[in-house]
Each structure stands twice: as structure tokens, then as C-alpha cells.
mmCIF file of N, CA, C and O in Angstrom:
data_model
loop_
_atom_site.group_PDB
_atom_site.id
_atom_site.type_symbol
_atom_site.label_atom_id
_atom_site.label_comp_id
_atom_site.label_asym_id
_atom_site.label_seq_id
_atom_site.Cartn_x
_atom_site.Cartn_y
_atom_site.Cartn_z
ATOM 1 N N MET X 1 112.864 70.528 100.364
ATOM 2 C CA MET X 1 113.261 70.894 99.028
ATOM 3 C C MET X 1 113.621 69.626 98.261
ATOM 4 O O MET X 1 113.969 68.610 98.853
ATOM 5 N N PHE X 2 113.553 69.735 96.947
ATOM 6 C CA PHE X 2 114.003 68.658 96.073
ATOM 7 C C PHE X 2 115.227 69.165 95.324
ATOM 8 O O PHE X 2 115.285 70.328 94.922
ATOM 9 N N MET X 3 116.208 68.274 95.144
ATOM 10 C CA MET X 3 117.446 68.663 94.480
ATOM 11 C C MET X 3 117.910 67.552 93.557
ATOM 12 O O MET X 3 117.849 66.373 93.902
ATOM 13 N N LYS X 4 118.369 67.983 92.385
ATOM 14 C CA LYS X 4 118.960 67.039 91.439
ATOM 15 C C LYS X 4 120.212 67.680 90.865
ATOM 16 O O LYS X 4 120.207 68.867 90.531
ATOM 17 N N ILE X 5 121.270 66.890 90.772
ATOM 18 C CA ILE X 5 122.504 67.358 90.156
ATOM 19 C C ILE X 5 122.627 66.654 88.812
ATOM 20 O O ILE X 5 122.691 65.428 88.746
ATOM 21 N N HIS X 6 122.608 67.444 87.760
ATOM 22 C CA HIS X 6 122.709 66.925 86.404
ATOM 23 C C HIS X 6 124.180 66.905 85.999
ATOM 24 O O HIS X 6 124.838 67.950 86.011
ATOM 25 N N HIS X 7 124.690 65.723 85.678
ATOM 26 C CA HIS X 7 126.084 65.569 85.271
ATOM 27 C C HIS X 7 126.146 65.429 83.758
ATOM 28 O O HIS X 7 125.440 64.603 83.173
ATOM 29 N N SER X 8 126.981 66.240 83.120
ATOM 30 C CA SER X 8 127.185 66.167 81.674
ATOM 31 C C SER X 8 128.683 66.123 81.415
ATOM 32 O O SER X 8 129.402 67.045 81.813
ATOM 33 N N PRO X 9 129.166 65.075 80.763
ATOM 34 C CA PRO X 9 130.600 64.987 80.483
ATOM 35 C C PRO X 9 131.097 66.224 79.722
ATOM 36 O O PRO X 9 130.486 66.664 78.760
ATOM 37 N N GLY X 10 132.185 66.791 80.204
ATOM 38 C CA GLY X 10 132.774 67.950 79.544
ATOM 39 C C GLY X 10 132.085 69.263 79.829
ATOM 40 O O GLY X 10 132.497 70.298 79.323
ATOM 41 N N CYS X 11 131.037 69.250 80.636
ATOM 42 C CA CYS X 11 130.297 70.475 80.969
ATOM 43 C C CYS X 11 130.195 70.606 82.488
ATOM 44 O O CYS X 11 130.373 69.643 83.219
ATOM 45 N N ALA X 12 129.882 71.810 82.917
ATOM 46 C CA ALA X 12 129.657 72.034 84.343
ATOM 47 C C ALA X 12 128.385 71.305 84.777
ATOM 48 O O ALA X 12 127.420 71.213 84.010
ATOM 49 N N ASP X 13 128.408 70.763 85.977
ATOM 50 C CA ASP X 13 127.205 70.157 86.531
ATOM 51 C C ASP X 13 126.148 71.241 86.754
ATOM 52 O O ASP X 13 126.478 72.379 87.091
ATOM 53 N N VAL X 14 124.896 70.881 86.553
ATOM 54 C CA VAL X 14 123.780 71.792 86.818
ATOM 55 C C VAL X 14 123.097 71.319 88.093
ATOM 56 O O VAL X 14 122.674 70.166 88.190
ATOM 57 N N ILE X 15 123.001 72.219 89.058
ATOM 58 C CA ILE X 15 122.325 71.912 90.318
ATOM 59 C C ILE X 15 120.953 72.569 90.273
ATOM 60 O O ILE X 15 120.838 73.781 90.092
ATOM 61 N N ALA X 16 119.916 71.764 90.411
ATOM 62 C CA ALA X 16 118.538 72.248 90.364
ATOM 63 C C ALA X 16 117.884 71.991 91.718
ATOM 64 O O ALA X 16 117.920 70.869 92.220
ATOM 65 N N VAL X 17 117.307 73.036 92.302
ATOM 66 C CA VAL X 17 116.659 72.925 93.608
ATOM 67 C C VAL X 17 115.335 73.665 93.563
ATOM 68 O O VAL X 17 115.264 74.794 93.064
ATOM 69 N N CYS X 18 114.290 73.022 94.089
ATOM 70 C CA CYS X 18 113.005 73.709 94.221
ATOM 71 C C CYS X 18 112.408 73.402 95.585
ATOM 72 O O CYS X 18 112.703 72.379 96.191
ATOM 73 N N ASP X 19 111.570 74.310 96.050
ATOM 74 C CA ASP X 19 110.827 74.067 97.284
ATOM 75 C C ASP X 19 109.889 72.883 97.066
ATOM 76 O O ASP X 19 109.327 72.713 95.968
ATOM 77 N N ALA X 20 109.718 72.082 98.094
ATOM 78 C CA ALA X 20 108.975 70.820 97.977
ATOM 79 C C ALA X 20 107.559 71.004 97.443
ATOM 80 O O ALA X 20 107.109 70.227 96.593
ATOM 81 N N GLU X 21 106.865 72.036 97.886
ATOM 82 C CA GLU X 21 105.467 72.199 97.480
ATOM 83 C C GLU X 21 105.321 72.609 96.019
ATOM 84 O O GLU X 21 104.234 72.548 95.459
ATOM 85 N N LEU X 22 106.422 72.994 95.385
ATOM 86 C CA LEU X 22 106.364 73.412 93.984
ATOM 87 C C LEU X 22 106.544 72.265 93.004
ATOM 88 O O LEU X 22 106.184 72.401 91.829
ATOM 89 N N LEU X 23 107.100 71.153 93.465
ATOM 90 C CA LEU X 23 107.401 70.051 92.549
ATOM 91 C C LEU X 23 106.129 69.557 91.857
ATOM 92 O O LEU X 23 105.090 69.376 92.484
ATOM 93 N N ASN X 24 106.242 69.366 90.554
ATOM 94 C CA ASN X 24 105.144 68.885 89.702
ATOM 95 C C ASN X 24 103.953 69.851 89.665
ATOM 96 O O ASN X 24 102.807 69.425 89.609
ATOM 97 N N THR X 25 104.278 71.142 89.700
ATOM 98 C CA THR X 25 103.252 72.165 89.534
ATOM 99 C C THR X 25 103.638 73.052 88.353
ATOM 100 O O THR X 25 104.760 73.001 87.859
ATOM 101 N N THR X 26 102.712 73.866 87.925
ATOM 102 C CA THR X 26 102.964 74.869 86.898
ATOM 103 C C THR X 26 102.657 76.223 87.503
ATOM 104 O O THR X 26 101.600 76.409 88.119
ATOM 105 N N ILE X 27 103.599 77.142 87.359
ATOM 106 C CA ILE X 27 103.377 78.496 87.873
ATOM 107 C C ILE X 27 103.341 79.459 86.695
ATOM 108 O O ILE X 27 103.965 79.225 85.657
ATOM 109 N N THR X 28 102.594 80.527 86.859
ATOM 110 C CA THR X 28 102.475 81.524 85.803
ATOM 111 C C THR X 28 102.634 82.918 86.388
ATOM 112 O O THR X 28 102.320 83.160 87.556
ATOM 113 N N GLY X 29 103.110 83.796 85.570
ATOM 114 C CA GLY X 29 103.244 85.196 85.932
ATOM 115 C C GLY X 29 103.443 86.004 84.671
ATOM 116 O O GLY X 29 104.413 85.785 83.947
ATOM 117 N N GLY X 30 102.516 86.873 84.350
ATOM 118 C CA GLY X 30 102.595 87.624 83.104
ATOM 119 C C GLY X 30 102.553 86.667 81.925
ATOM 120 O O GLY X 30 101.677 85.819 81.830
ATOM 121 N N ASP X 31 103.539 86.793 81.055
ATOM 122 C CA ASP X 31 103.618 85.928 79.887
ATOM 123 C C ASP X 31 104.364 84.630 80.158
ATOM 124 O O ASP X 31 104.501 83.796 79.268
ATOM 125 N N LEU X 32 104.884 84.473 81.371
ATOM 126 C CA LEU X 32 105.678 83.283 81.704
ATOM 127 C C LEU X 32 104.809 82.160 82.243
ATOM 128 O O LEU X 32 103.900 82.386 83.046
ATOM 129 N N LYS X 33 105.129 80.965 81.812
ATOM 130 C CA LYS X 33 104.493 79.763 82.330
ATOM 131 C C LYS X 33 105.616 78.738 82.495
ATOM 132 O O LYS X 33 106.298 78.402 81.528
ATOM 133 N N VAL X 34 105.831 78.279 83.737
ATOM 134 C CA VAL X 34 106.943 77.383 84.027
ATOM 135 C C VAL X 34 106.420 76.120 84.690
ATOM 136 O O VAL X 34 105.706 76.186 85.696
ATOM 137 N N GLN X 35 106.811 74.984 84.131
ATOM 138 C CA GLN X 35 106.498 73.688 84.743
ATOM 139 C C GLN X 35 107.678 73.287 85.618
ATOM 140 O O GLN X 35 108.818 73.237 85.135
ATOM 141 N N ILE X 36 107.395 73.029 86.861
ATOM 142 C CA ILE X 36 108.425 72.621 87.816
ATOM 143 C C ILE X 36 108.298 71.111 87.956
ATOM 144 O O ILE X 36 107.486 70.613 88.725
ATOM 145 N N HIS X 37 109.093 70.416 87.167
ATOM 146 C CA HIS X 37 108.915 68.974 86.986
ATOM 147 C C HIS X 37 110.035 68.174 87.628
ATOM 148 O O HIS X 37 111.188 68.597 87.651
ATOM 149 N N GLU X 38 109.689 66.999 88.127
ATOM 150 C CA GLU X 38 110.675 66.135 88.779
ATOM 151 C C GLU X 38 111.761 65.656 87.821
ATOM 152 O O GLU X 38 112.847 65.282 88.243
ATOM 153 N N GLY X 39 111.507 65.699 86.521
ATOM 154 C CA GLY X 39 112.541 65.338 85.563
ATOM 155 C C GLY X 39 113.743 66.255 85.659
ATOM 156 O O GLY X 39 114.871 65.845 85.418
ATOM 157 N N PHE X 40 113.508 67.514 86.030
ATOM 158 C CA PHE X 40 114.604 68.473 86.175
ATOM 159 C C PHE X 40 115.018 68.651 87.633
ATOM 160 O O PHE X 40 116.207 68.694 87.938
ATOM 161 N N TYR X 41 114.059 68.758 88.531
ATOM 162 C CA TYR X 41 114.362 69.028 89.942
ATOM 163 C C TYR X 41 114.545 67.762 90.773
ATOM 164 O O TYR X 41 114.969 67.838 91.922
ATOM 165 N N GLY X 42 114.236 66.607 90.216
ATOM 166 C CA GLY X 42 114.494 65.350 90.900
ATOM 167 C C GLY X 42 113.387 64.916 91.830
ATOM 168 O O GLY X 42 112.376 65.597 92.010
ATOM 169 N N THR X 43 113.605 63.773 92.425
ATOM 170 C CA THR X 43 112.638 63.195 93.371
ATOM 171 C C THR X 43 113.275 62.965 94.740
ATOM 172 O O THR X 43 112.633 62.422 95.624
ATOM 173 N N ARG X 44 114.527 63.371 94.880
ATOM 174 C CA ARG X 44 115.232 63.191 96.152
ATOM 175 C C ARG X 44 115.114 64.459 96.990
ATOM 176 O O ARG X 44 115.490 65.540 96.556
ATOM 177 N N GLN X 45 114.561 64.288 98.177
ATOM 178 C CA GLN X 45 114.465 65.434 99.071
ATOM 179 C C GLN X 45 115.834 65.716 99.677
ATOM 180 O O GLN X 45 116.608 64.794 99.949
ATOM 181 N N ALA X 46 116.110 66.996 99.847
ATOM 182 C CA ALA X 46 117.381 67.431 100.419
ATOM 183 C C ALA X 46 117.100 68.456 101.509
ATOM 184 O O ALA X 46 116.219 69.305 101.357
ATOM 185 N N ASN X 47 117.862 68.365 102.590
ATOM 186 C CA ASN X 47 117.693 69.355 103.652
ATOM 187 C C ASN X 47 118.562 70.573 103.340
ATOM 188 O O ASN X 47 119.356 70.577 102.395
ATOM 189 N N ALA X 48 118.427 71.609 104.139
ATOM 190 C CA ALA X 48 119.124 72.869 103.875
ATOM 191 C C ALA X 48 120.640 72.688 103.863
ATOM 192 O O ALA X 48 121.331 73.300 103.044
ATOM 193 N N ASP X 49 121.190 71.852 104.733
ATOM 194 C CA ASP X 49 122.640 71.640 104.758
ATOM 195 C C ASP X 49 123.127 70.963 103.480
ATOM 196 O O ASP X 49 124.193 71.310 102.957
ATOM 197 N N GLU X 50 122.368 70.018 102.959
ATOM 198 C CA GLU X 50 122.739 69.357 101.708
ATOM 199 C C GLU X 50 122.687 70.345 100.540
ATOM 200 O O GLU X 50 123.567 70.335 99.664
ATOM 201 N N VAL X 51 121.685 71.189 100.544
ATOM 202 C CA VAL X 51 121.570 72.197 99.487
ATOM 203 C C VAL X 51 122.733 73.178 99.587
ATOM 204 O O VAL X 51 123.367 73.506 98.577
ATOM 205 N N ARG X 52 123.053 73.654 100.788
ATOM 206 C CA ARG X 52 124.187 74.582 100.963
ATOM 207 C C ARG X 52 125.478 73.970 100.414
ATOM 208 O O ARG X 52 126.230 74.635 99.697
ATOM 209 N N ALA X 53 125.738 72.708 100.756
ATOM 210 C CA ALA X 53 126.964 72.045 100.311
ATOM 211 C C ALA X 53 127.022 71.971 98.786
ATOM 212 O O ALA X 53 128.067 72.237 98.179
ATOM 213 N N ALA X 54 125.919 71.627 98.157
ATOM 214 C CA ALA X 54 125.884 71.531 96.693
ATOM 215 C C ALA X 54 126.059 72.899 96.050
ATOM 216 O O ALA X 54 126.809 73.042 95.078
ATOM 217 N N LEU X 55 125.385 73.919 96.585
ATOM 218 C CA LEU X 55 125.474 75.251 95.998
ATOM 219 C C LEU X 55 126.878 75.824 96.108
ATOM 220 O O LEU X 55 127.339 76.546 95.218
ATOM 221 N N ASN X 56 127.573 75.510 97.175
ATOM 222 C CA ASN X 56 128.938 75.991 97.348
ATOM 223 C C ASN X 56 129.886 75.419 96.297
ATOM 224 O O ASN X 56 130.926 76.002 96.023
ATOM 225 N N LYS X 57 129.534 74.287 95.718
ATOM 226 C CA LYS X 57 130.383 73.638 94.718
ATOM 227 C C LYS X 57 129.903 73.877 93.293
ATOM 228 O O LYS X 57 130.631 73.613 92.346
ATOM 229 N N GLY X 58 128.682 74.348 93.132
ATOM 230 C CA GLY X 58 128.063 74.406 91.812
ATOM 231 C C GLY X 58 128.528 75.549 90.941
ATOM 232 O O GLY X 58 128.784 76.651 91.426
ATOM 233 N N ASP X 59 128.645 75.295 89.643
ATOM 234 C CA ASP X 59 128.978 76.323 88.668
ATOM 235 C C ASP X 59 127.743 76.794 87.900
ATOM 236 O O ASP X 59 127.732 77.887 87.357
ATOM 237 N N SER X 60 126.723 75.958 87.837
ATOM 238 C CA SER X 60 125.482 76.300 87.164
ATOM 239 C C SER X 60 124.341 75.877 88.084
ATOM 240 O O SER X 60 124.197 74.690 88.392
ATOM 241 N N ILE X 61 123.567 76.857 88.550
ATOM 242 C CA ILE X 61 122.572 76.613 89.596
ATOM 243 C C ILE X 61 121.230 77.177 89.162
ATOM 244 O O ILE X 61 121.154 78.304 88.671
ATOM 245 N N ASN X 62 120.176 76.410 89.369
ATOM 246 C CA ASN X 62 118.815 76.823 89.043
ATOM 247 C C ASN X 62 117.967 76.619 90.295
ATOM 248 O O ASN X 62 117.832 75.488 90.773
ATOM 249 N N LEU X 63 117.412 77.701 90.823
ATOM 250 C CA LEU X 63 116.649 77.649 92.073
ATOM 251 C C LEU X 63 115.249 78.190 91.868
ATOM 252 O O LEU X 63 115.060 79.226 91.216
ATOM 253 N N MET X 64 114.289 77.501 92.479
ATOM 254 C CA MET X 64 112.885 77.892 92.363
ATOM 255 C C MET X 64 112.234 77.811 93.739
ATOM 256 O O MET X 64 112.243 76.744 94.358
ATOM 257 N N GLY X 65 111.732 78.936 94.221
ATOM 258 C CA GLY X 65 111.002 78.948 95.486
ATOM 259 C C GLY X 65 111.712 79.726 96.577
ATOM 260 O O GLY X 65 112.925 79.938 96.540
ATOM 261 N N GLU X 66 110.935 80.155 97.561
ATOM 262 C CA GLU X 66 111.441 81.000 98.651
ATOM 263 C C GLU X 66 112.601 80.365 99.418
ATOM 264 O O GLU X 66 113.614 81.009 99.656
ATOM 265 N N ARG X 67 112.449 79.113 99.836
ATOM 266 C CA ARG X 67 113.493 78.490 100.653
ATOM 267 C C ARG X 67 114.764 78.241 99.859
ATOM 268 O O ARG X 67 115.869 78.494 100.339
ATOM 269 N N ALA X 68 114.620 77.753 98.646
ATOM 270 C CA ALA X 68 115.794 77.483 97.813
ATOM 271 C C ALA X 68 116.559 78.771 97.529
ATOM 272 O O ALA X 68 117.785 78.825 97.669
ATOM 273 N N VAL X 69 115.854 79.822 97.145
ATOM 274 C CA VAL X 69 116.487 81.102 96.841
ATOM 275 C C VAL X 69 117.111 81.703 98.098
ATOM 276 O O VAL X 69 118.198 82.277 98.047
ATOM 277 N N ALA X 70 116.448 81.575 99.240
ATOM 278 C CA ALA X 70 116.964 82.143 100.492
ATOM 279 C C ALA X 70 118.333 81.560 100.846
ATOM 280 O O ALA X 70 119.188 82.270 101.376
ATOM 281 N N ILE X 71 118.563 80.301 100.535
ATOM 282 C CA ILE X 71 119.862 79.687 100.829
ATOM 283 C C ILE X 71 120.944 80.331 99.967
ATOM 284 O O ILE X 71 122.040 80.641 100.453
ATOM 285 N N ALA X 72 120.665 80.554 98.700
ATOM 286 C CA ALA X 72 121.646 81.208 97.825
ATOM 287 C C ALA X 72 121.945 82.622 98.314
ATOM 288 O O ALA X 72 123.101 83.063 98.294
ATOM 289 N N ILE X 73 120.931 83.330 98.759
ATOM 290 C CA ILE X 73 121.127 84.685 99.285
ATOM 291 C C ILE X 73 121.964 84.631 100.555
ATOM 292 O O ILE X 73 122.909 85.410 100.725
ATOM 293 N N GLU X 74 121.644 83.695 101.436
ATOM 294 C CA GLU X 74 122.394 83.518 102.686
ATOM 295 C C GLU X 74 123.878 83.258 102.404
ATOM 296 O O GLU X 74 124.756 83.752 103.115
ATOM 297 N N LEU X 75 124.176 82.488 101.361
ATOM 298 C CA LEU X 75 125.555 82.147 101.024
ATOM 299 C C LEU X 75 126.260 83.247 100.231
ATOM 300 O O LEU X 75 127.444 83.124 99.914
ATOM 301 N N GLY X 76 125.534 84.302 99.883
ATOM 302 C CA GLY X 76 126.135 85.394 99.129
ATOM 303 C C GLY X 76 126.277 85.098 97.645
ATOM 304 O O GLY X 76 127.008 85.786 96.927
ATOM 305 N N LEU X 77 125.558 84.095 97.157
ATOM 306 C CA LEU X 77 125.628 83.725 95.741
ATOM 307 C C LEU X 77 124.673 84.537 94.881
ATOM 308 O O LEU X 77 124.825 84.589 93.666
ATOM 309 N N ALA X 78 123.683 85.121 95.503
ATOM 310 C CA ALA X 78 122.666 85.899 94.793
ATOM 311 C C ALA X 78 122.081 86.919 95.761
ATOM 312 O O ALA X 78 122.287 86.822 96.975
ATOM 313 N N SER X 79 121.368 87.879 95.200
ATOM 314 C CA SER X 79 120.628 88.833 96.023
ATOM 315 C C SER X 79 119.179 88.801 95.563
ATOM 316 O O SER X 79 118.861 88.242 94.507
ATOM 317 N N ARG X 80 118.322 89.407 96.316
ATOM 318 C CA ARG X 80 116.910 89.451 95.945
ATOM 319 C C ARG X 80 116.735 90.153 94.597
ATOM 320 O O ARG X 80 115.880 89.789 93.796
ATOM 321 N N ALA X 81 117.606 91.118 94.309
ATOM 322 C CA ALA X 81 117.532 91.844 93.041
ATOM 323 C C ALA X 81 117.872 90.956 91.844
ATOM 324 O O ALA X 81 117.483 91.260 90.718
ATOM 325 N N ASP X 82 118.588 89.859 92.083
ATOM 326 C CA ASP X 82 118.938 88.926 91.004
ATOM 327 C C ASP X 82 117.775 88.020 90.615
ATOM 328 O O ASP X 82 117.827 87.362 89.580
ATOM 329 N N CYS X 83 116.764 87.967 91.436
ATOM 330 C CA CYS X 83 115.638 87.052 91.228
ATOM 331 C C CYS X 83 114.614 87.649 90.267
ATOM 332 O O CYS X 83 114.441 88.858 90.201
ATOM 333 N N ILE X 84 113.950 86.761 89.551
ATOM 334 C CA ILE X 84 112.737 87.168 88.857
ATOM 335 C C ILE X 84 111.574 86.521 89.605
ATOM 336 O O ILE X 84 111.740 85.456 90.208
ATOM 337 N N MET X 85 110.463 87.181 89.583
ATOM 338 C CA MET X 85 109.280 86.630 90.221
ATOM 339 C C MET X 85 108.386 86.069 89.125
ATOM 340 O O MET X 85 108.098 86.750 88.136
ATOM 341 N N ILE X 86 107.985 84.835 89.311
ATOM 342 C CA ILE X 86 107.026 84.207 88.414
ATOM 343 C C ILE X 86 105.774 84.027 89.258
ATOM 344 O O ILE X 86 105.711 83.140 90.104
ATOM 345 N N GLY X 87 104.842 84.928 89.077
ATOM 346 C CA GLY X 87 103.729 85.007 90.014
ATOM 347 C C GLY X 87 104.312 85.432 91.347
ATOM 348 O O GLY X 87 105.005 86.434 91.441
ATOM 349 N N SER X 88 104.101 84.637 92.369
ATOM 350 C CA SER X 88 104.643 84.950 93.697
ATOM 351 C C SER X 88 105.866 84.098 94.036
ATOM 352 O O SER X 88 106.307 84.079 95.183
ATOM 353 N N VAL X 89 106.414 83.404 93.044
ATOM 354 C CA VAL X 89 107.523 82.468 93.277
ATOM 355 C C VAL X 89 108.833 83.062 92.759
ATOM 356 O O VAL X 89 108.955 83.364 91.572
ATOM 357 N N PRO X 90 109.847 83.211 93.643
ATOM 358 C CA PRO X 90 111.139 83.708 93.179
ATOM 359 C C PRO X 90 111.931 82.613 92.453
ATOM 360 O O PRO X 90 111.856 81.436 92.807
ATOM 361 N N HIS X 91 112.671 83.050 91.440
ATOM 362 C CA HIS X 91 113.505 82.145 90.652
ATOM 363 C C HIS X 91 114.828 82.843 90.375
ATOM 364 O O HIS X 91 114.851 84.043 90.073
ATOM 365 N N VAL X 92 115.915 82.098 90.496
ATOM 366 C CA VAL X 92 117.222 82.668 90.170
ATOM 367 C C VAL X 92 118.083 81.597 89.522
ATOM 368 O O VAL X 92 117.982 80.410 89.857
ATOM 369 N N GLN X 93 118.886 82.048 88.574
ATOM 370 C CA GLN X 93 119.894 81.187 87.955
ATOM 371 C C GLN X 93 121.246 81.817 88.232
ATOM 372 O O GLN X 93 121.407 83.028 88.108
ATOM 373 N N ILE X 94 122.204 80.973 88.593
ATOM 374 C CA ILE X 94 123.546 81.440 88.955
ATOM 375 C C ILE X 94 124.543 80.684 88.080
ATOM 376 O O ILE X 94 124.452 79.450 87.962
ATOM 377 N N TYR X 95 125.475 81.437 87.501
ATOM 378 C CA TYR X 95 126.522 80.818 86.694
ATOM 379 C C TYR X 95 127.867 81.340 87.191
ATOM 380 O O TYR X 95 128.065 82.551 87.285
ATOM 381 N N ARG X 96 128.766 80.427 87.498
ATOM 382 C CA ARG X 96 130.131 80.810 87.863
ATOM 383 C C ARG X 96 131.020 80.508 86.669
ATOM 384 O O ARG X 96 131.005 79.403 86.154
ATOM 385 N N LEU X 97 131.791 81.483 86.273
ATOM 386 C CA LEU X 97 132.667 81.300 85.120
ATOM 387 C C LEU X 97 134.103 81.169 85.571
ATOM 388 O O LEU X 97 134.527 81.644 86.543
#
């Protein structure tokens, strides 16, 4: 997986994670077209333990792909019903207030 933590002064950090094979691709489903770009998801590979640690601390989370979403489900942060499917790719956004 690839993971990037976006830091914004005065705002919650945004944690972006995507499955490795999705980086720098475009996926479509219905009227949706999403570019999964390294500018947002980063170029640093992260293992499942690193992703778990980041997700446990994150207030704003954006996940793309089966493995990334499965970790959020495993941690109880999301369920399959919270996901939208873009083609065959699950996507979920999580916000903690």
C-alpha cells in the first residue's frame, strides 16, 4: 500500500492510503471517474502495521482499494456498508469529530 499523511496547520491531518496496484491509475464506475495519484496518496510504501497505526490516530481518512479498506473494517472504523464501489474498487472516507 501507499500512504501519505497530509499536515495542515489548524486542521486535522488527512491520512490517504491506497492499494499499491492502484497508484497512478484512473478508475471508473457509472458516472464516477477517479484518478488515484501519488500527489495525494504519496510515494512511500507502508505495510499493514504502519497503516493500522496511522488509522488509529487519524481524524480524516481516505482509503482506496481492498487491502486499505479491509484494515479500516478490521479496526472497526468502517463497515462494508460504508464503502462506495467505483467499478470493482472499494472506497471509504472516515471523519472523526
